[in-house]
mmCIF file of C-alpha atoms and ligand atoms in Angstrom:
data_model
loop_
_atom_site.group_PDB
_atom_site.id
_atom_site.type_symbol
_atom_site.label_atom_id
_atom_site.label_comp_id
_atom_site.label_asym_id
_atom_site.label_seq_id
_atom_site.Cartn_x
_atom_site.Cartn_y
_atom_site.Cartn_z
ATOM 1 C CA MET K 29 0.192 -0.246 -0.052
ATOM 2 C CA LYS K 30 1.306 3.455 -0.430
ATOM 3 C CA ILE K 31 1.780 5.752 2.712
ATOM 4 C CA ASN K 32 0.444 9.074 3.626
ATOM 5 C CA SER K 33 3.801 10.829 2.900
ATOM 6 C CA HIS K 34 2.818 14.019 4.840
ATOM 7 C CA ILE K 35 3.214 12.017 7.768
ATOM 8 C CA SER K 36 6.853 10.290 6.735
ATOM 9 C CA SER K 37 7.913 13.650 5.459
ATOM 10 C CA LEU K 38 7.336 15.312 8.807
ATOM 11 C CA PRO K 39 10.465 17.010 10.195
ATOM 12 C CA GLY K 40 12.363 15.232 12.880
ATOM 13 C CA SER K 41 10.724 13.276 15.850
ATOM 14 C CA TYR K 42 8.137 14.829 17.941
ATOM 15 C CA LEU K 43 10.200 17.537 20.488
ATOM 16 C CA PHE K 44 9.729 15.590 23.554
ATOM 17 C CA GLN K 45 10.961 12.246 21.903
ATOM 18 C CA GLU K 46 14.152 14.383 20.941
ATOM 19 C CA ILE K 47 14.623 15.462 24.568
ATOM 20 C CA ALA K 48 14.235 12.108 25.903
ATOM 21 C CA SER K 49 16.587 10.847 23.616
ATOM 22 C CA ARG K 50 19.371 13.022 24.543
ATOM 23 C CA ILE K 51 18.598 12.500 27.994
ATOM 24 C CA LYS K 52 19.156 8.567 27.697
ATOM 25 C CA THR K 53 22.336 8.942 25.866
ATOM 26 C CA PHE K 54 23.692 11.664 28.907
ATOM 27 C CA GLU K 55 22.266 9.123 31.128
ATOM 28 C CA GLN K 56 24.119 6.268 29.862
ATOM 29 C CA GLU K 57 27.766 8.009 30.036
ATOM 30 C CA ASN K 58 26.924 9.447 33.401
ATOM 31 C CA PRO K 59 24.823 7.178 35.379
ATOM 32 C CA LYS K 60 25.520 8.617 38.532
ATOM 33 C CA ALA K 61 23.760 12.275 37.786
ATOM 34 C CA ASP K 62 20.918 13.743 39.386
ATOM 35 C CA ILE K 63 19.022 15.169 36.896
ATOM 36 C CA LEU K 64 16.423 17.686 37.468
ATOM 37 C CA ARG K 65 13.678 17.714 34.912
ATOM 38 C CA LEU K 66 11.971 21.169 34.054
ATOM 39 C CA GLY K 67 11.216 19.925 30.774
ATOM 40 C CA ILE K 68 8.067 18.301 29.440
ATOM 41 C CA GLY K 69 4.936 19.916 30.422
ATOM 42 C CA ASP K 70 3.685 16.934 32.584
ATOM 43 C CA VAL K 71 2.082 17.650 36.148
ATOM 44 C CA THR K 72 3.526 15.838 39.212
ATOM 45 C CA ARG K 73 1.215 16.318 42.231
ATOM 46 C CA PRO K 74 -1.202 13.616 43.202
ATOM 47 C CA LEU K 75 -4.921 14.085 42.344
ATOM 48 C CA SER K 76 -7.293 15.833 45.056
ATOM 49 C CA PRO K 77 -8.093 12.953 47.597
ATOM 50 C CA TYR K 78 -11.596 13.976 47.137
ATOM 51 C CA VAL K 79 -11.640 14.002 43.184
ATOM 52 C CA ALA K 80 -9.749 10.325 43.730
ATOM 53 C CA GLU K 81 -12.288 9.129 46.280
ATOM 54 C CA LYS K 82 -15.247 9.896 43.878
ATOM 55 C CA PHE K 83 -13.297 8.288 40.583
ATOM 56 C CA ALA K 84 -13.018 5.282 42.717
ATOM 57 C CA SER K 85 -16.379 5.159 43.993
ATOM 58 C CA ALA K 86 -17.664 5.499 40.247
ATOM 59 C CA ALA K 87 -15.327 2.499 39.537
ATOM 60 C CA ARG K 88 -16.746 0.600 42.064
ATOM 61 C CA ASP K 89 -20.516 1.094 41.036
ATOM 62 C CA MET K 90 -19.344 -0.417 37.679
ATOM 63 C CA ALA K 91 -19.019 -3.779 39.530
ATOM 64 C CA THR K 92 -22.629 -3.571 40.555
ATOM 65 C CA ALA K 93 -25.955 -4.651 38.750
ATOM 66 C CA GLU K 94 -27.756 -1.045 39.558
ATOM 67 C CA GLY K 95 -24.404 0.666 38.769
ATOM 68 C CA PHE K 96 -23.017 -0.732 35.556
ATOM 69 C CA ARG K 97 -22.627 1.400 32.601
ATOM 70 C CA GLY K 98 -21.684 0.596 28.864
ATOM 71 C CA TYR K 99 -20.848 3.016 26.273
ATOM 72 C CA PRO K 100 -21.246 6.457 27.449
ATOM 73 C CA PRO K 101 -23.336 9.250 25.270
ATOM 74 C CA GLY K 102 -20.717 10.438 22.849
ATOM 75 C CA GLU K 103 -20.582 13.874 23.537
ATOM 76 C CA GLY K 104 -20.443 13.026 27.190
ATOM 77 C CA TYR K 105 -22.921 12.517 30.046
ATOM 78 C CA HIS K 106 -24.995 15.576 31.015
ATOM 79 C CA PHE K 107 -24.004 15.788 34.611
ATOM 80 C CA LEU K 108 -20.545 16.543 33.523
ATOM 81 C CA ILE K 109 -21.685 19.027 30.805
ATOM 82 C CA ASP K 110 -23.848 20.688 33.171
ATOM 83 C CA ALA K 111 -21.194 21.332 35.797
ATOM 84 C CA ILE K 112 -18.923 22.510 33.151
ATOM 85 C CA ASN K 113 -21.571 24.861 31.502
ATOM 86 C CA LYS K 114 -22.514 26.149 35.160
ATOM 87 C CA ASN K 115 -19.123 26.567 36.352
ATOM 88 C CA ASP K 116 -17.210 27.550 33.775
ATOM 89 C CA TYR K 117 -19.647 29.844 31.829
ATOM 90 C CA ALA K 118 -22.608 30.622 33.310
ATOM 91 C CA ALA K 119 -20.791 31.999 36.559
ATOM 92 C CA ARG K 120 -18.447 33.993 34.432
ATOM 93 C CA GLY K 121 -21.695 35.573 32.201
ATOM 94 C CA ILE K 122 -21.315 33.299 29.341
ATOM 95 C CA ALA K 123 -24.472 31.580 28.007
ATOM 96 C CA LEU K 124 -23.859 28.312 26.589
ATOM 97 C CA GLN K 125 -26.650 25.684 25.597
ATOM 98 C CA ASP K 126 -25.126 22.348 26.820
ATOM 99 C CA SER K 127 -25.644 20.968 23.280
ATOM 100 C CA GLU K 128 -22.198 22.973 22.436
ATOM 101 C CA ILE K 129 -19.885 21.165 25.112
ATOM 102 C CA PHE K 130 -18.345 17.962 23.946
ATOM 103 C CA ILE K 131 -16.500 15.758 26.623
ATOM 104 C CA SER K 132 -13.193 14.065 24.919
ATOM 105 C CA ASP K 133 -10.092 12.349 26.334
ATOM 106 C CA GLY K 134 -7.917 15.524 25.813
ATOM 107 C CA ALA K 135 -7.339 18.840 24.630
ATOM 108 C CA LYS K 136 -4.245 17.246 22.070
ATOM 109 C CA THR K 137 -7.007 14.781 20.733
ATOM 110 C CA ASP K 138 -9.645 17.741 20.281
ATOM 111 C CA ALA K 139 -7.081 20.271 19.076
ATOM 112 C CA ALA K 140 -5.444 17.893 16.715
ATOM 113 C CA ALA K 141 -8.704 16.469 15.359
ATOM 114 C CA ILE K 142 -10.570 19.869 14.830
ATOM 115 C CA GLN K 143 -8.472 20.236 11.125
ATOM 116 C CA GLU K 144 -10.983 17.709 10.018
ATOM 117 C CA LEU K 145 -13.757 19.708 9.489
ATOM 118 C CA PHE K 146 -11.385 22.263 7.452
ATOM 119 C CA ASP K 147 -11.066 21.835 3.649
ATOM 120 C CA LYS K 148 -7.830 20.567 2.449
ATOM 121 C CA ASP K 149 -7.364 24.162 0.851
ATOM 122 C CA CYS K 150 -7.840 26.275 4.117
ATOM 123 C CA ARG K 151 -5.144 28.629 4.771
ATOM 124 C CA ILE K 152 -4.324 28.189 8.705
ATOM 125 C CA ALA K 153 -2.365 30.907 11.072
ATOM 126 C CA PHE K 154 -0.311 29.721 14.160
ATOM 127 C CA THR K 155 1.686 31.891 16.680
ATOM 128 C CA ASP K 156 5.204 31.336 16.523
ATOM 129 C CA PRO K 157 6.262 29.689 18.606
ATOM 130 C CA VAL K 158 3.493 27.219 19.109
ATOM 131 C CA TYR K 159 2.162 24.095 21.093
ATOM 132 C CA PRO K 160 3.434 21.653 17.834
ATOM 133 C CA VAL K 161 0.463 19.802 17.727
ATOM 134 C CA TYR K 162 -1.721 22.229 15.871
ATOM 135 C CA VAL K 163 0.785 22.325 13.171
ATOM 136 C CA ASP K 164 1.692 18.737 13.087
ATOM 137 C CA SER K 165 -1.940 17.774 12.614
ATOM 138 C CA ASN K 166 -2.336 20.240 9.921
ATOM 139 C CA ALA K 167 0.457 18.869 8.218
ATOM 140 C CA MET K 168 -0.280 15.322 8.476
ATOM 141 C CA ALA K 169 -3.382 16.252 6.627
ATOM 142 C CA GLY K 170 -1.423 17.612 3.578
ATOM 143 C CA ARG K 171 -2.657 21.087 4.421
ATOM 144 C CA LEU K 172 1.096 23.086 4.971
ATOM 145 C CA GLY K 173 2.857 22.620 1.779
ATOM 146 C CA THR K 174 6.327 21.501 2.251
ATOM 147 C CA PHE K 175 8.777 22.064 5.267
ATOM 148 C CA GLU K 176 12.014 24.316 4.356
ATOM 149 C CA ASN K 177 14.204 26.179 6.575
ATOM 150 C CA GLY K 178 12.095 25.638 9.696
ATOM 151 C CA ARG K 179 8.662 26.677 8.336
ATOM 152 C CA TRP K 180 5.783 25.065 6.194
ATOM 153 C CA SER K 181 5.540 26.839 2.676
ATOM 154 C CA ASN K 182 2.004 26.968 3.127
ATOM 155 C CA ALA K 183 1.289 28.085 6.758
ATOM 156 C CA VAL K 184 1.303 31.795 8.012
ATOM 157 C CA TYR K 185 3.433 32.220 10.893
ATOM 158 C CA LEU K 186 2.570 35.382 13.509
ATOM 159 C CA PRO K 187 5.783 36.085 15.494
ATOM 160 C CA SER K 188 5.478 35.952 19.104
ATOM 161 C CA THR K 189 8.429 37.452 20.923
ATOM 162 C CA ALA K 190 9.615 39.915 23.195
ATOM 163 C CA GLU K 191 10.057 42.633 20.757
ATOM 164 C CA ASN K 192 6.134 42.777 20.269
ATOM 165 C CA GLY K 193 5.673 42.000 23.957
ATOM 166 C CA PHE K 194 4.573 38.474 23.047
ATOM 167 C CA VAL K 195 1.442 39.892 21.120
ATOM 168 C CA PRO K 196 1.422 38.524 18.026
ATOM 169 C CA PRO K 197 0.247 40.884 14.896
ATOM 170 C CA LEU K 198 -2.933 40.058 12.885
ATOM 171 C CA PRO K 199 -2.480 38.004 10.000
ATOM 172 C CA GLU K 200 -1.914 40.434 6.883
ATOM 173 C CA GLU K 201 -2.880 37.751 4.265
ATOM 174 C CA LYS K 202 -5.916 35.482 3.647
ATOM 175 C CA VAL K 203 -6.144 33.327 6.456
ATOM 176 C CA ASP K 204 -8.758 30.851 7.181
ATOM 177 C CA VAL K 205 -8.030 29.257 10.626
ATOM 178 C CA LEU K 206 -6.022 30.778 13.243
ATOM 179 C CA TYR K 207 -4.733 29.012 16.506
ATOM 180 C CA LEU K 208 -4.834 30.970 19.685
ATOM 181 C CA CYS K 209 -3.237 29.628 23.035
ATOM 182 C CA TYR K 210 -3.551 31.416 25.967
ATOM 183 C CA PRO K 211 -2.352 31.003 28.888
ATOM 184 C CA ASN K 212 0.583 30.484 26.438
ATOM 185 C CA ASN K 213 2.266 27.018 25.897
ATOM 186 C CA PRO K 214 5.447 27.922 25.406
ATOM 187 C CA THR K 215 6.242 31.340 26.549
ATOM 188 C CA GLY K 216 3.585 31.470 29.219
ATOM 189 C CA THR K 217 2.244 34.584 28.499
ATOM 190 C CA VAL K 218 -1.400 35.801 28.632
ATOM 191 C CA LEU K 219 -3.357 38.223 26.413
ATOM 192 C CA THR K 220 -5.544 40.632 28.198
ATOM 193 C CA LYS K 221 -9.105 41.268 27.318
ATOM 194 C CA ALA K 222 -8.341 44.169 25.173
ATOM 195 C CA GLN K 223 -5.636 42.365 23.675
ATOM 196 C CA LEU K 224 -7.684 39.712 22.705
ATOM 197 C CA LYS K 225 -10.629 41.529 21.343
ATOM 198 C CA PRO K 226 -8.691 42.501 17.934
ATOM 199 C CA PHE K 227 -8.373 39.015 17.114
ATOM 200 C CA VAL K 228 -12.104 38.581 17.606
ATOM 201 C CA ASP K 229 -13.033 41.216 15.544
ATOM 202 C CA TRP K 230 -10.698 40.321 12.738
ATOM 203 C CA ALA K 231 -12.210 36.701 12.479
ATOM 204 C CA ARG K 232 -15.633 38.326 12.190
ATOM 205 C CA GLN K 233 -14.494 40.924 9.163
ATOM 206 C CA ASN K 234 -12.348 38.001 7.485
ATOM 207 C CA ASN K 235 -15.010 35.114 8.163
ATOM 208 C CA ALA K 236 -12.199 33.251 9.553
ATOM 209 C CA LEU K 237 -12.159 30.501 12.914
ATOM 210 C CA ILE K 238 -10.297 30.598 15.722
ATOM 211 C CA ILE K 239 -9.268 27.787 17.470
ATOM 212 C CA TYR K 240 -8.850 28.918 21.415
ATOM 213 C CA ASP K 241 -6.828 26.238 23.112
ATOM 214 C CA ALA K 242 -7.509 27.262 27.160
ATOM 215 C CA ALA K 243 -5.611 24.477 28.431
ATOM 216 C CA TYR K 244 -3.994 26.376 30.968
ATOM 217 C CA LYS K 245 -6.915 28.713 32.186
ATOM 218 C CA ALA K 246 -6.762 27.721 35.749
ATOM 219 C CA PHE K 247 -3.323 29.669 36.369
ATOM 220 C CA ILE K 248 -5.063 33.076 35.632
ATOM 221 C CA THR K 249 -5.077 35.054 38.888
ATOM 222 C CA ASP K 250 -6.017 38.458 37.554
ATOM 223 C CA GLU K 251 -9.698 39.087 36.471
ATOM 224 C CA ASP K 252 -8.685 41.253 33.425
ATOM 225 C CA ILE K 253 -7.184 38.070 31.898
ATOM 226 C CA PRO K 254 -9.781 36.271 29.768
ATOM 227 C CA ARG K 255 -10.460 32.382 31.034
ATOM 228 C CA SER K 256 -12.624 31.999 28.026
ATOM 229 C CA ILE K 257 -12.667 33.393 24.705
ATOM 230 C CA TYR K 258 -16.414 33.734 24.683
ATOM 231 C CA GLU K 259 -15.473 36.637 27.347
ATOM 232 C CA ILE K 260 -15.373 38.887 24.321
ATOM 233 C CA GLU K 261 -18.220 39.743 22.355
ATOM 234 C CA GLY K 262 -18.675 38.359 19.102
ATOM 235 C CA ALA K 263 -16.880 35.357 19.816
ATOM 236 C CA LYS K 264 -19.396 32.983 19.701
ATOM 237 C CA GLU K 265 -19.973 33.493 16.225
ATOM 238 C CA VAL K 266 -16.233 32.691 15.470
ATOM 239 C CA ALA K 267 -14.405 30.858 18.067
ATOM 240 C CA ILE K 268 -13.902 27.159 18.842
ATOM 241 C CA GLU K 269 -12.469 26.708 22.599
ATOM 242 C CA CYS K 270 -10.500 23.534 23.801
ATOM 243 C CA CYS K 271 -10.096 22.906 27.701
ATOM 244 C CA SER K 272 -8.879 20.153 29.862
ATOM 245 C CA PHE K 273 -8.956 18.931 33.112
ATOM 246 C CA SER K 274 -5.411 17.985 32.701
ATOM 247 C CA LYS K 275 -3.345 20.845 34.157
ATOM 248 C CA THR K 276 -6.432 22.408 35.938
ATOM 249 C CA ALA K 277 -6.854 19.268 37.961
ATOM 250 C CA GLY K 278 -3.879 17.038 37.451
ATOM 251 C CA PHE K 279 -5.721 14.683 34.939
ATOM 252 C CA THR K 280 -2.719 14.300 32.391
ATOM 253 C CA GLY K 281 -2.979 10.368 33.630
ATOM 254 C CA VAL K 282 -6.506 10.340 34.268
ATOM 255 C CA ARG K 283 -7.664 12.063 30.702
ATOM 256 C CA CYS K 284 -10.707 14.079 30.349
ATOM 257 C CA ALA K 285 -11.094 17.394 28.541
ATOM 258 C CA TYR K 286 -14.006 19.122 26.651
ATOM 259 C CA THR K 287 -14.383 21.311 23.315
ATOM 260 C CA VAL K 288 -16.836 23.899 23.055
ATOM 261 C CA VAL K 289 -18.357 24.557 19.383
ATOM 262 C CA PRO K 290 -20.913 27.296 19.765
ATOM 263 C CA HIS K 291 -24.120 26.753 17.399
ATOM 264 C CA GLN K 292 -23.543 30.395 15.342
ATOM 265 C CA VAL K 293 -19.889 29.412 14.513
ATOM 266 C CA THR K 294 -20.203 28.351 10.686
ATOM 267 C CA GLY K 295 -18.189 27.583 7.737
ATOM 268 C CA ARG K 296 -19.244 27.505 3.995
ATOM 269 C CA ASP K 297 -20.030 24.472 2.050
ATOM 270 C CA ASN K 298 -18.777 24.288 -1.741
ATOM 271 C CA SER K 299 -21.937 25.837 -2.886
ATOM 272 C CA GLY K 300 -21.184 28.737 -0.417
ATOM 273 C CA LYS K 301 -23.966 27.947 1.916
ATOM 274 C CA ALA K 302 -23.231 28.046 5.452
ATOM 275 C CA VAL K 303 -22.769 24.897 7.790
ATOM 276 C CA SER K 304 -23.122 24.663 11.383
ATOM 277 C CA LEU K 305 -19.548 23.618 12.800
ATOM 278 C CA ASN K 306 -21.365 22.034 15.714
ATOM 279 C CA ALA K 307 -23.520 20.025 13.931
ATOM 280 C CA LEU K 308 -20.022 19.004 11.894
ATOM 281 C CA TRP K 309 -18.047 18.521 14.535
ATOM 282 C CA LYS K 310 -20.929 16.256 16.007
ATOM 283 C CA ARG K 311 -21.282 14.112 12.986
ATOM 284 C CA ARG K 312 -17.172 13.366 13.091
ATOM 285 C CA THR K 313 -17.099 12.611 16.533
ATOM 286 C CA GLY K 314 -20.055 10.391 16.285
ATOM 287 C CA SER K 315 -18.270 8.289 13.985
ATOM 288 C CA LYS K 316 -14.998 8.372 15.130
ATOM 289 C CA ASN K 317 -15.294 7.867 19.502
ATOM 290 C CA ASN K 318 -17.282 5.955 21.817
ATOM 291 C CA GLY K 319 -16.303 8.945 24.503
ATOM 292 C CA VAL K 320 -14.905 8.854 27.750
ATOM 293 C CA SER K 321 -15.458 6.443 30.431
ATOM 294 C CA TYR K 322 -18.254 6.703 33.320
ATOM 295 C CA PRO K 323 -15.631 6.838 36.518
ATOM 296 C CA VAL K 324 -13.422 9.503 34.517
ATOM 297 C CA GLN K 325 -16.244 11.990 33.730
ATOM 298 C CA VAL K 326 -17.374 11.338 37.394
ATOM 299 C CA ALA K 327 -13.748 12.206 38.770
ATOM 300 C CA ALA K 328 -14.033 15.507 36.193
ATOM 301 C CA ALA K 329 -17.339 16.596 37.530
ATOM 302 C CA ALA K 330 -16.007 16.449 41.490
ATOM 303 C CA VAL K 331 -13.560 19.203 40.198
ATOM 304 C CA TYR K 332 -16.439 21.334 40.609
ATOM 305 C CA ASP K 333 -17.496 20.375 44.022
ATOM 306 C CA GLU K 334 -16.397 22.457 46.956
ATOM 307 C CA GLN K 335 -13.768 20.267 48.183
ATOM 308 C CA GLY K 336 -12.708 18.932 44.783
ATOM 309 C CA ARG K 337 -12.426 22.757 44.009
ATOM 310 C CA LYS K 338 -10.523 23.764 46.887
ATOM 311 C CA GLU K 339 -7.924 20.680 46.630
ATOM 312 C CA THR K 340 -7.591 21.460 42.814
ATOM 313 C CA GLU K 341 -6.940 25.212 43.618
ATOM 314 C CA GLU K 342 -4.089 24.226 46.400
ATOM 315 C CA THR K 343 -2.114 22.460 43.660
ATOM 316 C CA ILE K 344 -2.568 25.511 41.306
ATOM 317 C CA ARG K 345 -1.403 27.840 43.762
ATOM 318 C CA TYR K 346 1.364 25.545 44.373
ATOM 319 C CA TYR K 347 2.765 25.102 41.163
ATOM 320 C CA LEU K 348 2.534 29.298 40.615
ATOM 321 C CA ASP K 349 4.521 29.664 43.690
ATOM 322 C CA ASN K 350 7.156 27.330 41.924
ATOM 323 C CA ALA K 351 7.184 29.409 39.042
ATOM 324 C CA ARG K 352 7.589 32.348 41.212
ATOM 325 C CA VAL K 353 10.635 30.695 43.069
ATOM 326 C CA ILE K 354 11.945 30.163 39.540
ATOM 327 C CA LEU K 355 11.263 33.644 38.258
ATOM 328 C CA ASP K 356 12.767 35.540 40.973
ATOM 329 C CA ALA K 357 15.981 33.619 41.143
ATOM 330 C CA LEU K 358 16.394 33.890 37.714
ATOM 331 C CA LYS K 359 15.804 37.438 37.521
ATOM 332 C CA GLN K 360 18.112 38.147 40.236
ATOM 333 C CA GLY K 361 21.035 36.051 38.387
ATOM 334 C CA GLY K 362 20.235 38.717 35.850
ATOM 335 C CA LEU K 363 18.354 36.609 33.310
ATOM 336 C CA THR K 364 15.693 38.044 31.026
ATOM 337 C CA VAL K 365 12.536 35.760 31.838
ATOM 338 C CA TYR K 366 8.933 35.562 30.393
ATOM 339 C CA GLY K 367 5.715 34.122 31.528
ATOM 340 C CA GLY K 368 5.477 32.279 34.759
ATOM 341 C CA VAL K 369 2.557 34.501 36.393
ATOM 342 C CA HIS K 370 -0.270 33.214 34.950
ATOM 343 C CA ALA K 371 1.063 29.727 33.519
ATOM 344 C CA PRO K 372 3.151 27.121 34.542
ATOM 345 C CA TYR K 373 5.815 27.936 32.093
ATOM 346 C CA ILE K 374 8.796 30.265 32.038
ATOM 347 C CA TRP K 375 10.131 31.256 28.889
ATOM 348 C CA MET K 376 13.742 32.792 29.390
ATOM 349 C CA LYS K 377 16.421 34.148 26.787
ATOM 350 C CA THR K 378 19.327 31.906 26.521
ATOM 351 C CA PRO K 379 22.386 33.645 27.809
ATOM 352 C CA ASP K 380 24.754 35.328 25.233
ATOM 353 C CA ASN K 381 22.194 34.472 22.335
ATOM 354 C CA MET K 382 23.087 30.682 22.487
ATOM 355 C CA LYS K 383 21.122 28.419 20.070
ATOM 356 C CA SER K 384 17.963 26.720 21.923
ATOM 357 C CA TRP K 385 19.496 23.259 21.510
ATOM 358 C CA ASP K 386 23.026 24.331 22.208
ATOM 359 C CA PHE K 387 21.447 25.875 25.948
ATOM 360 C CA PHE K 388 19.689 22.297 26.052
ATOM 361 C CA ASP K 389 23.160 20.131 25.748
ATOM 362 C CA TYR K 390 25.256 22.967 27.828
ATOM 363 C CA LEU K 391 22.673 22.971 30.530
ATOM 364 C CA LEU K 392 22.107 19.233 30.843
ATOM 365 C CA ARG K 393 25.784 18.686 30.560
ATOM 366 C CA ASN K 394 26.906 21.311 33.581
ATOM 367 C CA ALA K 395 24.063 21.661 35.666
ATOM 368 C CA HIS K 396 22.053 18.388 35.182
ATOM 369 C CA VAL K 397 19.191 20.261 34.570
ATOM 370 C CA VAL K 398 16.385 19.412 31.940
ATOM 371 C CA GLY K 399 14.400 22.032 29.897
ATOM 372 C CA THR K 400 12.674 22.409 26.314
ATOM 373 C CA PRO K 401 14.481 24.584 23.742
ATOM 374 C CA GLY K 402 12.394 27.044 22.457
ATOM 375 C CA ALA K 403 13.531 26.358 18.805
ATOM 376 C CA GLY K 404 11.486 23.142 19.119
ATOM 377 C CA PHE K 405 8.013 25.406 19.138
ATOM 378 C CA GLY K 406 8.940 27.031 16.002
ATOM 379 C CA PRO K 407 11.655 29.427 14.487
ATOM 380 C CA CYS K 408 10.559 32.148 16.478
ATOM 381 C CA GLY K 409 11.619 30.143 19.650
ATOM 382 C CA GLU K 410 15.171 30.163 18.762
ATOM 383 C CA GLY K 411 17.091 31.922 21.631
ATOM 384 C CA TYR K 412 14.844 31.073 23.936
ATOM 385 C CA PHE K 413 14.286 28.274 26.724
ATOM 386 C CA ARG K 414 10.991 26.811 28.420
ATOM 387 C CA LEU K 415 11.276 25.565 32.185
ATOM 388 C CA THR K 416 8.366 24.275 33.503
ATOM 389 C CA ALA K 417 7.033 24.660 37.254
ATOM 390 C CA PHE K 418 5.237 21.275 37.163
ATOM 391 C CA GLY K 419 7.735 19.575 39.730
ATOM 392 C CA SER K 420 8.193 20.122 43.467
ATOM 393 C CA ARG K 421 9.255 23.278 45.200
ATOM 394 C CA GLU K 422 12.746 21.512 46.086
ATOM 395 C CA THR K 423 13.154 21.160 42.297
ATOM 396 C CA ALA K 424 12.446 24.878 41.306
ATOM 397 C CA ARG K 425 14.917 25.545 44.296
ATOM 398 C CA GLN K 426 17.425 23.705 43.107
ATOM 399 C CA ALA K 427 17.402 23.699 39.499
ATOM 400 C CA SER K 428 17.460 27.713 39.550
ATOM 401 C CA GLY K 429 20.163 27.410 42.113
ATOM 402 C CA ARG K 430 22.019 25.160 39.888
ATOM 403 C CA ILE K 431 21.380 27.284 36.396
ATOM 404 C CA LEU K 432 22.654 30.447 38.139
ATOM 405 C CA ASN K 433 25.572 28.669 39.508
ATOM 406 C CA MET K 434 26.740 27.205 36.039
ATOM 407 C CA LEU K 435 26.507 30.746 34.676
ATOM 408 C CA SER K 436 28.341 32.700 37.203
ATOM 409 C CA LYS K 437 31.326 30.259 36.392
HETATM 410 N N1 PLP E 502 -3.179 22.189 24.763
HETATM 411 C C1 PLP E 502 -1.762 22.693 25.074
HETATM 412 C C2 PLP E 502 -1.525 24.183 24.737
HETATM 413 C C3 PLP E 502 -1.192 21.772 25.864
HETATM 414 O O1 PLP E 502 -0.094 22.071 26.209
HETATM 415 C C4 PLP E 502 -1.305 20.582 26.526
HETATM 416 C C5 PLP E 502 -0.351 19.739 27.010
HETATM 417 O O2 PLP E 502 0.505 20.092 27.346
HETATM 418 C C6 PLP E 502 -2.686 20.121 26.001
HETATM 419 C C7 PLP E 502 -3.239 20.842 25.046
HETATM 420 C C8 PLP E 502 -2.830 18.677 25.922
HETATM 421 O O3 PLP E 502 -3.989 18.524 26.623
HETATM 422 P P1 PLP E 502 -4.817 17.194 27.351
HETATM 423 O O4 PLP E 502 -3.791 16.738 28.192
HETATM 424 O O5 PLP E 502 -5.796 17.196 27.564
HETATM 425 O O6 PLP E 502 -4.601 16.508 25.805
#
């Protein structure tokens, strides 16, 4: 059979595989090295005990004749959709219908799959640097052309760098879909409502769609920073929003997320007629998956109970305090750092304009600290380096101490 050459021609291996392989080589050469990992964006703190008990209890129910459940509803159980709608939207003044919320096993799954709704010729814009999933999924579908000098020939890149204060410019050419992610992975920066509004206005004026990834919204601590794009007037006509329990409640291993596709968001068919993307997503999802398990959805709903909320918020606070420890230490050491206030990511400028991957190797060899090279997130990530606050307080302190120590030599 003939393979999908759009997959085989993807550049290199997935960023974190490359990092893992370099660490493995280093460990083999230095088996005694005590490596501190501030690289991959996985959480480390345990689940809220309250949420875990609900999870376990739902699993035990499944072992009873009355409590057993088979396939869940494709869009998710109503009890979870209702909890999301009330707590994440209605409580913030956003009116959504339950039929606009779709439960899934991950924001990665949805952010990667959403492009199935777009025509092959749609022109796609990404902020640069970017969470690689948006780019790779469109590239695998053959929508981005060829990869040359670190860029896809048919993609539009919107630089997000220190020079523009990490506020990307609006696309200047014809673009059909724009992916935005705030709080941002990898830069850890945010957009205020006033900074996000021009993107919504642009999408409305240009019949474009925004895919808004709010996977890190739980880290926002300022009311002026939107937790949902629907806080911006008119966004319900032009935006799809992906959210996740992964970072909000430590569900990276449990797997639960949701995507909001408002009924008003439309695309056009071959005849130019408007088609509801909600109907299209529902149709596609119904054919392609069988939902998320009952105990997982019970656990996700428990995050909204008073006790679940309190315990999960404590964990978020813990990570944000880690971020502050790293930020303060690196700033005191004279490094230029961004993000880390409303996000678990710290985006640092590499010292002496080192290339990102060179700094990765230098840090691993000399400080035994692992981070993520900014260049792995796109051309504009070159010269930057991402550190995460997802480890322990001790790791945050030790790693920043080691970085400063290394640089002072
Ligand atoms: N979206 C962004 C921006 C992420 O950084 C991540 C994980 O790192 C995800 C989505 C993945 O979310 P999930 O665990 O729900 O698949």
